[in-house]
Coordinates of C-alpha atoms (C1' of nucleotides) in Angstrom, one line a residue:
Chain A
X29 CA -11.5 51.4 29.5
X30 CA -9.6 49.8 26.4
X31 CA -10.0 46.0 26.0
X32 CA -7.3 43.9 27.5
X33 CA -4.9 42.2 25.3
X34 CA -6.7 38.9 26.2
X35 CA -10.0 40.6 25.2
X36 CA -8.7 41.5 21.9
X37 CA -7.2 38.2 21.3
X38 CA -10.5 36.6 22.2
X39 CA -12.5 39.1 20.0
X40 CA -9.9 38.2 17.1
X41 CA -10.6 34.6 17.6
X42 CA -14.3 34.7 17.6
X43 CA -14.0 36.6 14.4
X44 CA -11.7 34.0 13.0
X45 CA -14.3 31.2 13.8
X46 CA -17.1 33.4 12.3
X47 CA -15.1 34.0 9.2
X48 CA -14.3 30.3 8.7
X49 CA -17.8 29.4 9.4
X50 CA -19.2 31.8 6.7
X51 CA -16.6 30.3 4.1
X52 CA -18.0 26.7 5.1
X53 CA -21.7 27.7 4.8
X54 CA -20.7 29.5 1.3
X55 CA -18.9 26.4 0.1
X56 CA -21.1 23.5 1.3
X57 CA -24.5 24.8 2.6
X58 CA -25.6 24.6 6.4
X59 CA -24.4 20.8 6.5
X60 CA -20.8 21.8 5.9
X61 CA -20.6 24.1 9.0
X62 CA -18.2 22.1 11.3
X63 CA -16.7 22.9 14.5
X64 CA -14.1 20.1 14.2
X65 CA -12.8 21.8 10.7
X66 CA -12.9 25.4 12.0
X67 CA -10.7 24.1 14.8
X68 CA -8.4 22.2 12.5
X69 CA -8.3 25.3 10.2
X70 CA -7.1 27.7 13.0
X71 CA -4.4 25.2 14.2
X72 CA -6.5 24.1 17.4
X73 CA -7.5 20.8 18.8
X74 CA -11.2 20.2 18.4
X75 CA -12.3 20.8 21.6
X76 CA -10.7 24.4 21.9
X77 CA -13.4 26.1 19.8
X78 CA -15.9 25.4 23.0
X79 CA -13.8 28.2 24.6
X80 CA -15.2 30.6 22.3
X81 CA -18.5 29.4 20.9
X82 CA -21.0 27.4 23.2
X83 CA -22.3 25.0 20.6
X84 CA -22.7 24.5 16.8
X85 CA -26.5 25.9 17.1
X86 CA -25.2 28.9 18.9
X87 CA -22.6 29.6 16.2
X88 CA -25.4 29.4 13.6
X89 CA -27.6 31.7 15.4
X90 CA -24.8 34.3 15.4
X91 CA -24.1 33.9 11.9
X92 CA -27.8 34.6 10.9
X93 CA -28.1 37.5 13.2
X94 CA -24.9 39.2 11.8
X95 CA -26.1 38.8 8.4
X96 CA -29.4 40.7 9.1
X97 CA -27.1 43.4 10.8
X98 CA -24.8 43.6 7.8
X99 CA -27.6 44.0 5.4
X100 CA -29.2 46.6 7.4
X101 CA -26.1 48.6 8.2
X102 CA -25.4 48.4 4.2
X103 CA -29.1 49.7 3.4
X104 CA -28.7 52.4 6.1
X105 CA -25.4 53.5 4.7
X106 CA -26.7 53.6 1.2
X107 CA -29.5 55.7 2.2
X108 CA -27.9 58.1 4.6
X109 CA -26.0 59.6 1.6
X110 CA -29.1 60.8 0.0
X111 CA -31.2 64.1 0.7
X112 CA -34.2 62.6 2.6
X113 CA -36.6 64.2 0.2
X114 CA -35.0 62.5 -2.9
X115 CA -37.3 59.5 -2.9
X116 CA -36.5 58.2 -6.2
X117 CA -32.9 58.3 -5.4
X118 CA -33.3 56.6 -2.1
X119 CA -35.6 53.9 -3.6
X120 CA -32.8 53.0 -6.3
X121 CA -30.2 53.3 -3.9
X122 CA -31.9 50.8 -1.4
X123 CA -32.7 48.4 -4.4
X124 CA -29.0 48.5 -5.3
X125 CA -27.6 47.9 -2.1
X126 CA -30.0 44.9 -1.8
X127 CA -28.6 43.6 -5.1
X128 CA -24.9 44.4 -4.3
X129 CA -24.7 42.8 -0.8
X130 CA -26.7 39.9 -2.0
X131 CA -24.1 39.1 -4.7
X132 CA -21.1 40.0 -2.4
X133 CA -22.6 37.6 0.1
X134 CA -25.0 35.1 -1.3
X135 CA -25.1 32.9 1.5
X136 CA -26.0 35.5 3.8
X137 CA -28.8 36.7 1.7
X138 CA -29.9 33.1 1.5
X139 CA -29.7 32.8 5.3
X140 CA -31.9 35.7 5.6
X141 CA -34.2 35.4 2.7
X142 CA -34.0 31.8 1.5
X143 CA -35.4 28.7 2.8
X144 CA -35.2 28.5 6.6
X145 CA -32.5 26.4 8.1
X146 CA -34.4 22.8 8.7
X147 CA -34.8 22.3 12.6
X148 CA -33.6 25.9 13.3
X149 CA -35.8 28.2 14.6
X150 CA -35.0 31.9 14.8
X151 CA -34.6 33.3 18.2
X152 CA -37.0 36.0 19.2
X153 CA -34.3 38.5 19.4
X154 CA -33.2 38.5 15.7
X155 CA -36.5 39.6 14.8
X156 CA -36.0 43.5 15.2
X157 CA -32.6 43.6 13.3
X158 CA -34.4 41.4 10.5
X159 CA -36.7 44.2 9.6
X160 CA -34.2 47.1 9.1
X161 CA -34.0 46.9 5.5
X162 CA -37.6 46.7 5.2
X163 CA -38.2 49.7 7.6
X164 CA -36.4 52.1 5.2
X165 CA -38.3 50.7 2.3
X166 CA -41.5 51.5 4.0
X167 CA -40.1 55.0 4.9
X168 CA -39.4 56.0 1.3
X169 CA -42.8 54.6 0.6
X170 CA -44.4 56.9 2.7
X171 CA -44.8 59.4 0.2
X172 CA -47.4 57.3 -1.5
X173 CA -48.4 57.0 -5.0
X174 CA -51.3 57.7 -7.1
X175 CA -52.1 53.9 -7.6
X176 CA -55.7 53.1 -7.0
X177 CA -56.4 51.3 -4.0
X178 CA -57.2 47.5 -4.5
X179 CA -60.7 46.2 -4.7
X180 CA -60.2 43.1 -2.8
X181 CA -61.6 43.9 0.7
X182 CA -59.2 41.2 2.4
X183 CA -56.4 42.6 1.0
X184 CA -57.3 46.0 2.0
X185 CA -57.5 44.9 5.5
X186 CA -54.2 43.4 5.4
X187 CA -52.8 46.5 3.9
X188 CA -54.3 48.7 6.5
X189 CA -52.7 46.7 9.1
X190 CA -49.1 47.1 7.7
X191 CA -49.9 50.9 7.1
X192 CA -51.1 51.5 10.6
X193 CA -48.1 49.7 11.9
X194 CA -45.5 51.4 9.8
X195 CA -46.7 54.3 7.9
X196 CA -49.8 55.7 9.2
X197 CA -51.7 57.9 6.6
X198 CA -50.2 56.4 3.4
X199 CA -52.6 55.3 0.8
X200 CA -53.3 51.6 0.5
X201 CA -52.7 51.4 -3.2
X202 CA -49.2 52.9 -2.5
X203 CA -48.7 50.0 0.1
X204 CA -49.8 47.4 -2.2
X205 CA -47.5 48.5 -5.1
X206 CA -44.6 49.0 -2.7
X207 CA -45.0 45.3 -1.5
X208 CA -45.3 44.3 -5.0
X209 CA -42.0 46.2 -5.9
X210 CA -40.7 44.5 -2.7
X211 CA -41.4 40.9 -4.0
X212 CA -40.3 42.0 -7.6
X213 CA -36.6 43.1 -6.1
X214 CA -36.4 39.9 -4.0
X215 CA -37.4 37.7 -7.0
X216 CA -34.7 39.5 -9.2
X217 CA -31.9 39.2 -6.6
X218 CA -32.7 35.4 -5.8
X219 CA -33.0 34.5 -9.5
X220 CA -29.7 36.3 -10.2
X221 CA -27.6 34.6 -7.2
X222 CA -29.1 31.2 -8.1
X223 CA -28.0 31.6 -11.8
X224 CA -31.2 31.6 -13.2
X225 CA -31.0 35.0 -14.9
X226 CA -27.5 34.3 -16.1
X227 CA -28.9 31.4 -17.8
X228 CA -31.7 33.4 -19.8
X229 CA -30.0 36.7 -20.1
X230 CA -26.3 36.7 -19.3
X231 CA -26.2 39.1 -16.8
X232 CA -28.9 40.3 -14.6
X233 CA -27.6 43.8 -14.0
X234 CA -29.6 45.5 -17.0
X235 CA -33.0 43.8 -16.2
X236 CA -32.6 44.8 -12.5
X237 CA -31.9 48.3 -13.4
X238 CA -34.8 48.4 -15.8
X239 CA -37.2 47.1 -13.3
X240 CA -36.1 49.5 -10.7
X241 CA -36.7 52.4 -13.0
X242 CA -40.1 51.3 -13.7
X243 CA -40.9 50.8 -10.0
X244 CA -39.7 54.5 -9.4
X245 CA -42.0 55.7 -12.2
X246 CA -44.9 53.5 -10.8
X247 CA -44.7 54.5 -7.2
X248 CA -44.7 57.9 -8.4
X249 CA -41.4 58.8 -6.3
X250 CA -39.9 61.9 -7.2
X251 CA -36.3 63.2 -6.8
X252 CA -35.9 66.0 -4.3
X253 CA -35.2 69.8 -4.8
Chain B
X29 CA -46.5 -6.2 -23.2
X30 CA -47.6 -5.7 -19.7
X31 CA -45.0 -5.2 -16.8
X32 CA -44.2 -8.4 -15.1
X33 CA -44.9 -8.8 -11.4
X34 CA -41.2 -8.3 -10.9
X35 CA -41.0 -5.1 -12.8
X36 CA -44.0 -3.8 -10.9
X37 CA -42.4 -4.5 -7.8
X38 CA -39.4 -2.7 -8.6
X39 CA -41.0 0.3 -9.7
X40 CA -43.0 0.4 -6.4
X41 CA -39.9 0.1 -4.5
X42 CA -38.2 2.9 -6.4
X43 CA -41.3 5.2 -5.9
X44 CA -41.3 4.4 -2.2
X45 CA -37.6 5.4 -2.1
X46 CA -38.4 8.6 -3.8
X47 CA -41.3 9.3 -1.6
X48 CA -39.5 8.8 1.6
X49 CA -36.3 10.7 0.1
X50 CA -38.8 13.8 -0.6
X51 CA -40.1 13.6 2.8
X52 CA -36.4 13.5 4.2
X53 CA -35.6 16.6 2.0
X54 CA -38.7 18.4 3.3
X55 CA -38.2 17.8 6.9
X56 CA -34.3 18.3 6.9
X57 CA -32.9 19.8 4.0
X58 CA -30.4 18.1 1.7
X59 CA -28.3 17.1 4.3
X60 CA -31.1 15.0 5.7
X61 CA -31.3 12.6 2.8
X62 CA -29.9 9.3 4.1
X63 CA -29.8 5.9 2.4
X64 CA -29.5 4.1 5.7
X65 CA -32.6 5.9 6.8
X66 CA -34.6 5.1 3.7
X67 CA -33.5 1.6 4.0
X68 CA -34.8 1.2 7.7
X69 CA -38.0 3.0 7.0
X70 CA -38.6 0.3 4.3
X71 CA -37.6 -2.8 6.4
X72 CA -34.5 -3.3 4.4
X73 CA -31.1 -3.7 5.3
X74 CA -28.9 -0.8 4.4
X75 CA -27.4 -2.2 1.6
X76 CA -30.4 -3.1 -0.2
X77 CA -31.2 0.1 -1.4
X78 CA -28.5 -0.2 -3.6
X79 CA -30.6 -2.5 -5.6
X80 CA -32.5 0.2 -6.8
X81 CA -30.5 3.4 -6.7
X82 CA -26.7 3.6 -7.7
X83 CA -25.8 6.3 -5.3
X84 CA -27.0 9.1 -2.8
X85 CA -26.0 11.7 -5.6
X86 CA -27.9 9.7 -8.3
X87 CA -31.2 9.6 -6.1
X88 CA -30.9 13.4 -5.5
X89 CA -30.5 13.9 -9.3
X90 CA -33.6 11.8 -9.9
X91 CA -35.5 13.8 -7.3
X92 CA -34.4 17.2 -8.9
X93 CA -35.5 16.1 -12.5
X94 CA -38.5 14.8 -11.0
X95 CA -39.6 18.2 -9.6
X96 CA -38.8 20.0 -13.0
X97 CA -41.1 17.5 -14.5
X98 CA -44.1 17.8 -12.1
X99 CA -44.0 21.4 -12.7
X100 CA -43.9 21.4 -16.0
X101 CA -46.8 19.1 -16.2
X102 CA -49.1 20.8 -13.8
X103 CA -48.4 23.9 -15.8
X104 CA -49.2 22.4 -18.9
X105 CA -52.5 20.8 -17.3
X106 CA -53.8 24.3 -16.0
X107 CA -52.8 26.0 -19.5
X108 CA -54.5 23.0 -21.5
X109 CA -57.9 23.7 -20.1
X110 CA -58.2 27.3 -21.5
X111 CA -58.8 28.5 -25.0
X112 CA -55.6 29.5 -26.7
X113 CA -56.4 33.0 -27.3
X114 CA -57.6 33.7 -23.7
X115 CA -54.3 34.9 -22.9
X116 CA -55.4 36.7 -19.6
X117 CA -56.9 33.6 -18.4
X118 CA -53.8 31.5 -19.4
X119 CA -51.3 33.8 -17.6
X120 CA -53.4 33.9 -14.6
X121 CA -53.7 30.1 -14.6
X122 CA -50.0 29.8 -15.2
X123 CA -49.3 32.0 -12.1
X124 CA -51.7 30.3 -10.2
X125 CA -50.5 26.8 -10.8
X126 CA -46.8 28.0 -10.0
X127 CA -47.9 29.3 -6.7
X128 CA -50.2 26.4 -5.8
X129 CA -47.4 23.7 -6.7
X130 CA -44.7 25.7 -4.7
X131 CA -47.1 25.5 -1.8
X132 CA -48.1 22.1 -2.1
X133 CA -44.2 21.0 -2.7
X134 CA -42.1 23.9 -1.3
X135 CA -39.2 21.5 -1.2
X136 CA -39.4 20.6 -4.9
X137 CA -39.9 24.2 -5.5
X138 CA -36.8 25.0 -3.7
X139 CA -34.7 22.2 -5.6
X140 CA -35.7 24.0 -9.0
X141 CA -35.8 27.6 -8.0
X142 CA -33.8 27.8 -4.7
X143 CA -30.1 28.1 -3.8
X144 CA -28.2 25.4 -5.8
X145 CA -27.4 22.3 -3.9
X146 CA -23.6 22.6 -2.7
X147 CA -21.5 20.4 -4.4
X148 CA -24.0 19.1 -6.9
X149 CA -24.0 19.9 -10.7
X150 CA -26.9 19.4 -12.7
X151 CA -26.5 17.0 -15.5
X152 CA -27.3 18.4 -18.9
X153 CA -30.4 16.2 -19.3
X154 CA -32.3 18.0 -16.8
X155 CA -31.9 21.5 -18.8
X156 CA -34.7 20.9 -21.0
X157 CA -37.5 19.7 -18.5
X158 CA -36.2 22.5 -16.4
X159 CA -37.6 25.0 -18.9
X160 CA -40.9 23.8 -19.7
X161 CA -42.8 26.3 -17.2
X162 CA -41.1 29.3 -18.8
X163 CA -41.9 28.0 -22.3
X164 CA -45.4 28.5 -21.6
X165 CA -45.0 31.7 -20.2
X166 CA -43.1 32.9 -23.0
X167 CA -45.7 31.4 -25.5
X168 CA -48.5 33.4 -23.6
X169 CA -46.5 36.7 -24.0
X170 CA -46.1 36.1 -27.7
X171 CA -49.4 38.2 -27.9
X172 CA -46.8 41.4 -27.0
X173 CA -47.7 44.1 -24.9
X174 CA -47.7 48.3 -25.7
X175 CA -45.1 48.7 -23.2
X176 CA -42.3 50.8 -25.0
X177 CA -38.9 49.2 -25.6
X178 CA -36.0 49.8 -22.9
X179 CA -33.6 52.4 -23.6
X180 CA -30.6 50.5 -22.4
X181 CA -28.8 49.1 -25.4
X182 CA -27.2 46.5 -23.7
X183 CA -30.6 45.2 -22.3
X184 CA -32.1 45.5 -25.6
X185 CA -29.3 43.1 -27.1
X186 CA -30.3 40.7 -24.4
X187 CA -34.0 40.9 -25.0
X188 CA -33.4 40.2 -28.8
X189 CA -31.5 37.4 -28.1
X190 CA -34.3 35.9 -25.8
X191 CA -36.9 36.8 -28.6
X192 CA -35.0 35.4 -31.1
X193 CA -34.6 32.2 -29.4
X194 CA -38.1 31.6 -28.1
X195 CA -40.8 34.0 -29.6
X196 CA -39.5 35.8 -32.9
X197 CA -41.3 39.0 -33.8
X198 CA -42.2 39.9 -30.1
X199 CA -41.7 43.5 -29.1
X200 CA -38.9 44.0 -26.8
X201 CA -40.9 46.2 -24.3
X202 CA -43.3 43.1 -24.0
X203 CA -40.2 40.5 -23.3
X204 CA -39.0 43.0 -20.9
X205 CA -42.5 43.2 -18.8
X206 CA -42.7 39.6 -19.0
X207 CA -39.4 38.8 -17.7
X208 CA -40.2 41.4 -14.8
X209 CA -43.3 39.8 -14.0
X210 CA -41.7 36.4 -14.0
X211 CA -39.5 37.7 -11.5
X212 CA -42.1 39.1 -9.3
X213 CA -43.9 35.9 -9.5
X214 CA -41.0 34.0 -8.3
X215 CA -40.5 36.5 -5.3
X216 CA -44.1 36.7 -4.4
X217 CA -44.0 32.6 -4.2
X218 CA -40.3 32.6 -2.5
X219 CA -41.3 34.9 0.0
X220 CA -44.7 33.3 0.7
X221 CA -43.3 29.6 1.3
X222 CA -40.3 31.0 3.1
X223 CA -42.9 32.6 5.4
X224 CA -42.1 36.1 4.7
X225 CA -45.4 37.4 3.6
X226 CA -47.1 35.6 6.5
X227 CA -45.1 37.6 8.8
X228 CA -46.0 40.8 6.9
X229 CA -49.6 40.2 5.7
X230 CA -50.8 36.8 7.4
X231 CA -51.6 35.6 4.2
X232 CA -49.8 35.6 0.7
X233 CA -52.7 34.9 -1.4
X234 CA -54.5 38.2 -1.7
X235 CA -51.4 40.1 -2.5
X236 CA -50.5 37.6 -5.2
X237 CA -53.8 37.9 -6.8
X238 CA -53.5 41.7 -6.7
X239 CA -50.3 41.4 -8.5
X240 CA -51.5 38.8 -11.1
X241 CA -54.2 41.5 -12.2
X242 CA -51.9 44.0 -12.3
X243 CA -49.4 42.3 -14.5
X244 CA -52.4 40.9 -17.1
X245 CA -53.4 44.5 -17.2
X246 CA -49.8 46.0 -17.7
X247 CA -48.8 43.4 -20.2
X248 CA -52.0 43.9 -22.2
X249 CA -53.0 40.4 -22.3
X250 CA -56.7 40.1 -23.3
X251 CA -59.4 37.6 -22.7
X252 CA -60.4 35.6 -25.6
X253 CA -63.7 35.6 -27.7
Chain C
dT18 C1' 8.1 45.2 43.6
dG19 C1' 7.0 40.6 44.7
dT20 C1' 4.1 37.0 45.9
dA21 C1' -0.5 34.0 46.1
dC22 C1' -4.2 33.0 43.8
dA23 C1' -7.9 33.0 40.1
dT24 C1' -9.1 33.0 35.7
dC25 C1' -8.6 31.5 31.1
dA26 C1' -6.5 29.3 26.4
dG27 C1' -5.6 25.3 24.8
dT28 C1' -4.5 19.8 25.2
dG29 C1' -5.3 15.0 24.4
dA30 C1' -8.1 11.3 24.9
dA31 C1' -12.6 9.4 24.5
dC32 C1' -17.8 8.7 24.0
dG33 C1' -21.5 7.5 20.9
dC34 C1' -23.4 8.4 16.7
dG35 C1' -24.6 8.0 11.7
dC36 C1' -23.2 8.2 7.2
dG37 C1' -22.1 5.9 2.0
dT38 C1' -20.4 2.1 0.0
dT39 C1' -18.6 -2.6 -0.8
dC40 C1' -18.5 -7.5 -1.1
dA41 C1' -19.4 -12.5 -0.8
dC42 C1' -23.6 -14.7 0.3
dT43 C1' -28.5 -16.9 0.0
dG44 C1' -32.7 -18.1 -1.7
dA45 C1' -36.4 -16.7 -4.5
dT46 C1' -38.4 -15.5 -9.0
dG47 C1' -38.2 -15.9 -13.8
dT48 C1' -36.7 -17.9 -18.6
dA49 C1' -35.1 -21.3 -22.3
dC50 C1' -34.9 -25.9 -23.8
Chain D
dT13 C1' -44.7 -30.2 -18.3
dG14 C1' -40.5 -30.6 -16.3
dT15 C1' -35.5 -29.4 -15.6
dA16 C1' -31.1 -26.4 -15.8
dC17 C1' -29.7 -22.3 -15.7
dA18 C1' -29.6 -17.1 -15.1
dT19 C1' -31.2 -13.2 -13.0
dC20 C1' -32.6 -10.7 -9.2
dA21 C1' -33.7 -9.0 -4.3
dG22 C1' -32.3 -9.1 0.0
dT23 C1' -28.8 -10.3 4.0
dG24 C1' -25.2 -9.4 7.1
dA25 C1' -20.7 -7.9 8.2
dA26 C1' -17.5 -4.8 7.6
dC27 C1' -14.5 -0.6 5.8
dG28 C1' -13.2 4.1 7.1
dC29 C1' -15.0 8.5 7.9
dG30 C1' -16.4 12.9 10.3
dC31 C1' -19.3 14.7 13.2
dG32 C1' -20.7 17.3 18.3
dT33 C1' -19.6 17.2 22.8
dT34 C1' -17.3 16.0 27.5
dC35 C1' -13.6 15.8 30.8
dA36 C1' -9.7 16.2 33.3
dC37 C1' -5.5 18.2 32.6
dT38 C1' -1.6 21.6 32.1
dG39 C1' 0.4 25.8 31.7
dA40 C1' 0.4 30.7 30.7
dT41 C1' -1.7 35.3 31.5
dG42 C1' -4.0 38.2 34.5
dT43 C1' -5.3 40.4 39.3
dA44 C1' -4.9 41.3 44.4
dC45 C1' -2.7 42.3 48.3

DNA sequence: TGTACATCAGTGAACGCGCGTTCACTGATGTAC
DNA sequence: TGTACATCAGTGAACGCGCGTTCACTGATGTAC
């Protein structure tokens, strides 16, 4: 059954609310999210938003959950365009998708990977979508690399736990190198969207590309065919 | 001339204000910094804080500037304990100082490297202290590494500019590797204090140590003597 | 096709709250002669 | 050493503001018979 006009209007209103809310977050941080201001911008009286959103906190939760979802979807779309065995291409695409998405939506990136919002506890239902980008990364890593296993026994135990949960059979050295690369990608992206690479280099694109190339080489990821 | 009792009392009051302010930031983010609340905690009437601090924004500026200063001082202290030619040791110490300081003062770390505070523009006088940690890093890197120069001519031009400003004569491959390592350290620290590595590994210490060891090897940093 | 009723969107007033900042003031602490 | 004056810390009241949320309401849109 198709949605009734009322349902469509309702969904459109909720989308409007979220759109304005995201803009508020982008412009003024979490403290700037204001239901009253949203109502005003929509030409509604302040209490009317409560027809669409139960509370300010619930709206924030929805926005965070959406952000996870969008990053995951972007990553999956980028990954799906490539041959399964083109590991180098897939890694490069995933890294690029992360950077592009973060630059296009810095606020959402900060919601997902940045400092946790004070007084806000992520509800359990956001855990699974939170990990989609990471899942694909681990999937690509499954090919392994020829890095030697780390010596630290504590680290090896931690890595073994990650491996057993996500990627049985992969060598520990590869997992370690993958996590190291993951942290590097995050560092590059975070520094760039916070303006630190601009300050040092003028543009973050080239250093990012360079690092991704090195990662592909170091992780032993091969192009398919 | 020694400070008069009044001056000492004044400085103590300012320190109290900053201490409480830092706690507020840690507990509730930038939005939670409240002059009224500070006054209340000090047993003062709300207008009395204006004897010590001209405005909320000025207090915030002072806190950020303090944070840069403290990180710089911590790094310098860690670096000073080692022989000048013990490059491997100095790099490891700098990395460890960054991580320890960030873990001990996550709010200050976020002020320095995190998302810029909305509506807040860093005043020019904070630029210089902002770079102290980075300066030492570049200083250690001066020894260079045997990484080949990057191929991307745009990146090479950017790296050359950094080199000419900070470290004349260093090979471009070494600068690139140094910046890549810098981003990785930042990524590891940021992910850890935001709870992401805990989620994946349980503890970030071991992966951090592993990565720093690899960096020292890759950057070709030698122990002195 | 028409009518009775339920659902829902939106209104307008009000609640209590905490905020940054100003201002005229009191009284204590310092300084100059 | 004592006195006159300036500096400074702290008070208390007030300003105007925006916020989240509740509640009883009106009127339009849908649904069941």
